[in-house]
CSV table of C-alpha atoms in Angstrom, one decimal:
chain,number,residue,atom,x,y,z
S,19,MET,CA,-10.3,0.6,2.0
S,20,SER,CA,-12.0,3.9,1.3
S,21,LYS,CA,-15.7,3.6,0.1
S,22,ASP,CA,-16.3,7.4,-0.9
S,23,ALA,CA,-18.1,8.1,-4.1
S,24,GLN,CA,-14.8,9.1,-6.0
S,25,SER,CA,-13.3,5.8,-5.1
S,26,GLU,CA,-16.3,3.7,-6.2
S,27,ARG,CA,-16.3,5.6,-9.6
S,28,LEU,CA,-12.7,4.9,-10.0
S,29,LEU,CA,-13.0,1.3,-9.1
S,30,ALA,CA,-15.7,0.8,-11.6
S,31,ARG,CA,-13.6,2.7,-14.3
S,32,MET,CA,-10.6,0.5,-13.3
S,33,LEU,CA,-12.5,-2.8,-13.6
S,34,GLU,CA,-13.9,-1.8,-17.0
S,35,TRP,CA,-10.5,-0.7,-18.3
S,36,TRP,CA,-8.8,-3.9,-17.3
S,37,LYS,CA,-11.7,-6.3,-18.2
S,38,GLY,CA,-10.6,-9.2,-20.1
S,39,VAL,CA,-6.8,-8.8,-19.2
S,40,PRO,CA,-5.3,-12.1,-18.5
S,41,GLN,CA,-4.4,-12.6,-14.8
S,42,PHE,CA,-5.7,-9.2,-13.8
S,43,LYS,CA,-7.4,-9.6,-10.3
S,44,HIS,CA,-10.1,-7.5,-8.7
S,45,ARG,CA,-7.8,-6.9,-5.6
S,46,HIS,CA,-5.3,-5.2,-8.0
S,47,ALA,CA,-7.9,-2.5,-8.8
S,48,VAL,CA,-8.8,-2.1,-5.3
S,49,ASP,CA,-5.4,-1.8,-4.0
S,50,SER,CA,-4.5,0.7,-7.0
S,51,VAL,CA,-7.3,3.0,-6.3
S,52,TYR,CA,-6.6,3.1,-2.7
S,53,LEU,CA,-2.9,3.8,-3.1
S,54,ALA,CA,-3.6,6.4,-5.9
S,55,ARG,CA,-6.2,8.3,-3.8
S,56,GLY,CA,-3.7,8.3,-0.8
S,57,TYR,CA,-0.7,9.5,-3.0
S,58,LEU,CA,-2.8,12.7,-4.0
S,59,GLU,CA,-4.3,13.6,-0.6
S,60,TRP,CA,-2.0,16.4,-0.4
S,61,GLN,CA,-4.0,17.9,-3.1
S,62,GLY,CA,-7.1,17.9,-1.0
S,63,THR,CA,-9.7,16.6,-3.4
S,64,PRO,CA,-7.8,15.0,-6.1
S,65,ASP,CA,-8.5,15.4,-9.9
S,66,GLU,CA,-10.5,12.3,-10.9
S,67,GLU,CA,-8.6,11.8,-14.2
S,68,ALA,CA,-5.3,12.2,-12.6
S,69,ALA,CA,-6.4,9.6,-9.9
S,70,PHE,CA,-7.6,7.3,-12.5
S,71,TRP,CA,-4.3,7.2,-14.5
S,72,LEU,CA,-2.3,6.9,-11.3
S,73,ALA,CA,-4.4,3.9,-10.3
S,74,VAL,CA,-3.8,2.5,-13.8
S,75,SER,CA,0.1,3.1,-13.2
S,76,HIS,CA,0.0,1.2,-9.8
S,77,CYS,CA,-2.2,-1.5,-11.2
S,78,VAL,CA,0.6,-2.3,-14.2
S,79,TRP,CA,2.9,-3.6,-11.3
S,80,TRP,CA,0.5,-5.6,-9.5
S,81,TRP,CA,-0.6,-7.2,-12.7
S,82,LEU,CA,3.1,-7.7,-14.0
S,83,ASP,CA,4.0,-9.2,-10.7
S,84,GLU,CA,1.1,-11.7,-11.0
S,85,ARG,CA,2.0,-12.5,-14.6
S,86,SER,CA,5.6,-13.1,-13.7
S,87,GLU,CA,5.1,-15.2,-10.6
S,88,HIS,CA,2.1,-17.2,-11.6
S,89,SER,CA,1.9,-17.3,-15.3
S,90,ALA,CA,-1.4,-18.9,-16.4
S,91,ALA,CA,-1.3,-21.6,-19.1
S,92,GLU,CA,-3.9,-19.8,-21.1
S,93,ALA,CA,-2.1,-16.6,-20.9
S,94,GLY,CA,1.3,-18.1,-21.8
S,95,PRO,CA,4.7,-16.9,-20.5
S,96,LEU,CA,5.5,-13.3,-20.0
S,97,ASP,CA,7.7,-11.7,-22.6
S,98,TRP,CA,9.8,-9.2,-20.9
S,99,ALA,CA,11.7,-8.2,-24.1
S,100,ALA,CA,8.5,-7.5,-26.0
S,101,LEU,CA,7.2,-5.3,-23.2
S,102,VAL,CA,10.5,-3.3,-23.3
S,103,ALA,CA,10.4,-3.1,-26.9
S,104,GLU,CA,6.7,-1.7,-26.7
S,105,VAL,CA,7.8,1.2,-24.3
S,106,GLU,CA,11.0,2.0,-26.2
S,107,GLY,CA,9.2,2.0,-29.5
S,108,SER,CA,6.4,4.4,-28.3
S,109,GLU,CA,8.2,7.6,-28.9
S,110,GLY,CA,5.9,10.7,-28.7
S,111,GLY,CA,3.1,8.5,-27.4
S,112,ARG,CA,2.7,6.8,-30.8
S,113,ALA,CA,2.2,2.9,-30.8
S,114,PRO,CA,5.2,1.2,-32.3
S,115,ALA,CA,4.7,-0.6,-35.7
S,116,THR,CA,5.2,-4.2,-34.3
S,117,PRO,CA,2.0,-6.3,-33.9
S,118,ALA,CA,0.9,-6.2,-30.2
S,119,THR,CA,0.5,-9.3,-28.0
S,120,ASN,CA,-2.0,-9.4,-25.2
S,121,ASP,CA,0.5,-8.2,-22.8
S,122,THR,CA,1.9,-5.4,-25.0
S,123,GLN,CA,-1.6,-4.4,-25.9
S,124,VAL,CA,-2.2,-3.6,-22.3
S,125,LEU,CA,1.0,-1.5,-22.1
S,126,ARG,CA,0.2,0.3,-25.3
S,127,ARG,CA,-3.1,1.4,-23.9
S,128,VAL,CA,-1.3,2.8,-20.7
S,129,ILE,CA,1.3,4.7,-22.9
S,130,VAL,CA,-1.3,6.2,-25.0
S,131,GLY,CA,-3.2,7.3,-22.0
S,132,MET,CA,-0.4,8.9,-20.2
S,133,ALA,CA,0.9,10.5,-23.3
S,134,GLY,CA,-2.7,12.2,-23.6
S,135,GLN,CA,-2.2,13.4,-19.8
S,136,ALA,CA,1.2,14.8,-20.2
S,137,ARG,CA,1.6,18.6,-20.3
S,138,ALA,CA,5.3,18.4,-21.4
S,139,GLU,CA,7.2,16.1,-23.7
S,140,VAL,CA,10.0,16.0,-21.0
S,141,ASP,CA,7.6,14.6,-18.5
S,142,PHE,CA,6.4,11.9,-20.9
S,143,ASN,CA,9.9,10.9,-21.8
S,144,TRP,CA,11.1,10.5,-18.3
S,145,TRP,CA,7.9,8.5,-17.4
S,146,ARG,CA,8.5,6.3,-20.4
S,147,THR,CA,12.1,5.7,-19.2
S,148,THR,CA,11.2,4.9,-15.8
S,149,ILE,CA,8.6,2.2,-16.9
S,150,SER,CA,11.1,0.7,-19.3
S,151,LYS,CA,13.8,0.4,-16.7
S,152,THR,CA,11.4,-0.9,-13.9
S,153,ILE,CA,10.3,-3.7,-16.3
S,154,GLN,CA,13.9,-4.6,-17.0
S,155,ALA,CA,14.5,-4.5,-13.1
S,156,PHE,CA,11.5,-6.8,-12.5
S,157,GLN,CA,13.1,-9.3,-14.9
S,158,LYS,CA,16.6,-9.1,-13.5
S,159,THR,CA,15.8,-9.3,-9.9
S,160,GLU,CA,15.1,-13.1,-9.6
S,161,VAL,CA,17.9,-14.0,-12.1
S,162,LEU,CA,20.5,-11.9,-10.1
S,163,VAL,CA,19.7,-13.0,-6.5
S,164,GLN,CA,20.0,-16.6,-7.6
S,165,SER,CA,23.8,-15.8,-8.3
S,166,GLU,CA,26.5,-14.5,-6.2
S,167,THR,CA,24.9,-11.0,-6.2
S,168,SER,CA,26.5,-8.6,-3.7
S,169,PHE,CA,24.4,-6.3,-1.4
S,170,VAL,CA,25.6,-3.3,-3.4
S,171,GLU,CA,24.3,-4.9,-6.7
S,172,TYR,CA,21.1,-5.7,-5.0
S,173,LEU,CA,20.7,-2.0,-3.6
S,174,ASP,CA,21.5,-0.7,-7.3
S,175,LEU,CA,18.8,-3.0,-8.7
S,176,ALA,CA,16.5,-1.7,-5.9
S,177,LEU,CA,16.6,1.7,-7.1
S,178,TRP,CA,14.2,0.5,-9.9
S,179,ASN,CA,12.6,-2.7,-8.9
S,180,SER,CA,10.4,-1.3,-6.2
S,181,SER,CA,8.4,0.6,-9.0
S,182,ILE,CA,8.6,3.7,-6.9
S,183,ARG,CA,10.6,5.8,-9.6
S,184,ASN,CA,7.9,5.0,-12.2
S,185,LEU,CA,5.2,6.0,-9.5
S,186,LEU,CA,6.8,9.3,-8.8
S,187,ALA,CA,7.3,10.0,-12.6
S,188,SER,CA,3.6,9.1,-13.1
S,189,THR,CA,2.3,11.3,-10.4
S,190,SER,CA,4.6,14.1,-11.6
S,191,LEU,CA,3.4,13.8,-15.1
S,192,LEU,CA,-0.3,13.9,-14.0
S,193,CYS,CA,0.0,16.7,-11.4
S,194,ASP,CA,2.5,18.8,-13.2
S,195,LEU,CA,5.3,18.6,-10.6
S,196,THR,CA,8.1,18.7,-13.1
S,197,LEU,CA,10.2,16.1,-11.6
S,198,ALA,CA,11.8,15.3,-15.0
S,199,THR,CA,13.5,18.7,-14.9
S,200,ARG,CA,13.9,19.0,-11.1
S,201,ARG,CA,16.0,16.0,-11.0
S,202,SER,CA,19.1,18.0,-11.8
S,203,ASP,CA,18.6,19.5,-8.3
S,204,PRO,CA,20.8,17.3,-6.0
S,205,PRO,CA,18.4,17.3,-3.1
S,206,VAL,CA,15.6,16.2,-5.4
S,207,LEU,CA,17.7,13.5,-6.9
S,208,ALA,CA,18.8,12.4,-3.4
S,209,LEU,CA,15.1,12.4,-2.2
S,210,GLU,CA,14.0,10.2,-5.2
S,211,SER,CA,16.9,7.7,-4.7
S,212,ALA,CA,16.5,7.5,-0.8
S,213,LEU,CA,12.7,6.7,-1.4
S,214,CYS,CA,13.3,4.0,-3.8
S,215,LEU,CA,15.7,2.3,-1.4
S,216,ASP,CA,13.4,2.9,1.6
S,217,ALA,CA,10.4,1.2,-0.3
S,218,ARG,CA,12.5,-1.7,-1.3
S,219,LEU,CA,13.8,-2.4,2.1
S,220,GLU,CA,10.5,-1.9,3.9
S,221,ASN,CA,8.8,-4.4,1.6
S,222,ASP,CA,11.6,-6.8,2.2
S,223,LEU,CA,11.3,-6.5,5.9
S,224,ARG,CA,7.6,-7.0,5.9
S,225,SER,CA,7.7,-9.9,3.3
S,226,VAL,CA,10.7,-12.0,4.6
S,227,ASP,CA,8.7,-14.7,6.3
S,228,ASN,CA,6.5,-15.3,3.3
S,229,GLU,CA,9.4,-15.1,0.8
S,230,ARG,CA,11.5,-17.6,2.9
S,231,ARG,CA,8.6,-20.0,2.7
S,232,LEU,CA,8.0,-19.5,-0.9
S,233,GLY,CA,11.7,-20.2,-1.6
S,234,THR,CA,12.6,-17.0,-3.2
S,235,GLN,CA,15.9,-15.1,-2.7
S,236,ALA,CA,14.7,-11.8,-3.9
S,237,ASN,CA,14.8,-10.2,-0.5
S,238,ALA,CA,17.6,-8.2,1.2
S,239,VAL,CA,17.2,-10.0,4.4
S,240,LEU,CA,17.6,-13.4,2.8
S,241,LEU,CA,20.4,-12.2,0.6
S,242,MET,CA,22.4,-11.1,3.8
S,243,GLU,CA,21.5,-14.5,5.5
S,244,ARG,CA,24.2,-15.9,3.2
S,245,VAL,CA,26.9,-14.4,5.1
S,246,MET,CA,25.5,-14.0,8.6
S,247,SER,CA,22.8,-15.6,11.1
S,248,PRO,CA,19.1,-14.8,10.2
S,249,PRO,CA,18.9,-12.5,13.5
S,250,ALA,CA,21.9,-10.7,12.4
S,251,ALA,CA,20.8,-10.3,8.8
S,252,LEU,CA,17.4,-9.0,10.0
S,253,ALA,CA,19.1,-6.5,12.2
S,254,PHE,CA,21.4,-5.4,9.5
S,255,ILE,CA,18.6,-4.7,7.2
S,256,GLN,CA,16.7,-2.9,9.7
S,257,GLU,CA,19.7,-0.6,10.4
S,258,GLN,CA,20.0,0.1,6.5
S,259,HIS,CA,16.2,0.9,6.4
S,260,ALA,CA,16.8,3.3,9.4
S,261,GLY,CA,19.5,4.9,7.4
S,262,CYS,CA,17.4,5.4,4.4
S,263,ARG,CA,14.8,7.1,6.6
S,264,ARG,CA,17.4,9.4,7.8
S,265,LEU,CA,18.8,10.3,4.3
S,266,LEU,CA,15.1,10.8,3.2
S,267,LYS,CA,14.5,13.3,6.1
S,268,ALA,CA,17.7,15.3,5.4
S,269,SER,CA,16.5,15.6,1.7
S,270,GLN,CA,13.0,16.7,2.9
S,271,ASP,CA,14.5,19.2,5.2
S,272,ALA,CA,16.6,20.6,2.5
S,273,LEU,CA,13.7,21.3,0.4
S,274,GLY,CA,11.3,22.4,2.9
S,275,PRO,CA,7.8,21.3,4.1
S,276,GLY,CA,6.1,23.5,1.3
S,277,ASP,CA,7.8,21.8,-1.5
S,278,PRO,CA,5.2,19.9,-3.4
S,279,LEU,CA,7.4,16.8,-3.7
S,280,VAL,CA,7.8,16.8,0.1
S,281,ARG,CA,4.1,17.0,0.5
S,282,LEU,CA,3.7,14.2,-1.9
S,283,ILE,CA,6.2,12.0,-0.3
S,284,THR,CA,4.8,12.7,3.2
S,285,ALA,CA,1.3,11.5,1.7
S,286,MET,CA,3.1,8.3,0.3
S,287,PHE,CA,4.5,7.4,3.6
S,288,LYS,CA,1.1,7.6,5.3
S,289,THR,CA,-0.6,5.8,2.5
S,290,HIS,CA,2.0,2.9,2.5
S,291,HIS,CA,1.8,2.5,6.2
S,292,GLN,CA,-1.8,2.4,6.2
S,293,TRP,CA,-1.9,0.0,3.2
S,294,TYR,CA,0.6,-2.4,5.0
S,295,GLU,CA,-1.7,-2.4,8.0
S,296,THR,CA,-4.8,-3.3,6.0
S,297,ARG,CA,-3.3,-5.9,3.7
S,298,PRO,CA,-1.4,-8.2,6.2
S,299,SER,CA,-2.3,-11.4,4.4
S,300,ARG,CA,-0.1,-10.5,1.5
S,301,TYR,CA,2.9,-10.4,3.8
S,302,GLN,CA,2.1,-13.4,6.1
S,303,ALA,CA,3.9,-16.6,5.6
S,304,SER,CA,2.3,-18.7,2.8
S,305,PRO,CA,2.4,-22.5,2.4
S,306,PRO,CA,5.5,-23.7,0.3
S,307,PRO,CA,4.6,-24.3,-3.4
S,308,GLN,CA,3.8,-27.9,-4.2
């Protein structure tokens, strides 16, 4: 992970911002700073305030993943409905009237911070929509894959549960990329959708062995193993992932290499690849739960 002066300052700010939050881990801040800095490489030397709030946006998902999968007794169960209500009640960046729990207090601080960074209300409103829908998708994922979920239903959910839509909206809000309005352009919407699916399938391909050992079914490869052999399921998802890459390239080509969104997504690809290579332990098979 990068050790330059800006990353060190950002990490110190992140650790202070998240201090005392139940189930926050030091590695969440380290990974979030690394990813945020990588996303913003297309800018040259990124604005430090933008990098900080993008790191916070990344960290929300690491933290919620930790809370949902390994809920600590002292923190209590994660109340998904309360989180959604917190986001949807925060119109205009104002905190809702309802009392905050420990978890919703974290989200309230994120919302207030992002509202303060937004240059246009439409960007904040789209960002708020993406965080609400991604939280709901996190909640639904485990439930759906335990039932007779079809591959199409899984892909529909994957448009949100990779968190990429929210991270794109966060980067757009912080860097004035006007994604909220540009989404009416078909190539931009196609680019966004292909990127979400690509991220979901890449994660599933890299984590399949670990998730098989853990006994989860929230993985496209494991889902397809219900109807075909493991080697065939793996090959099928690899083929779908390659298809996502082709769709993504077609959308990038339609927009052109100078488009800020194309430059951002190129930086995202590079950063994701480097992150996967430096964090292999997260995707290696873990011992089964006791």
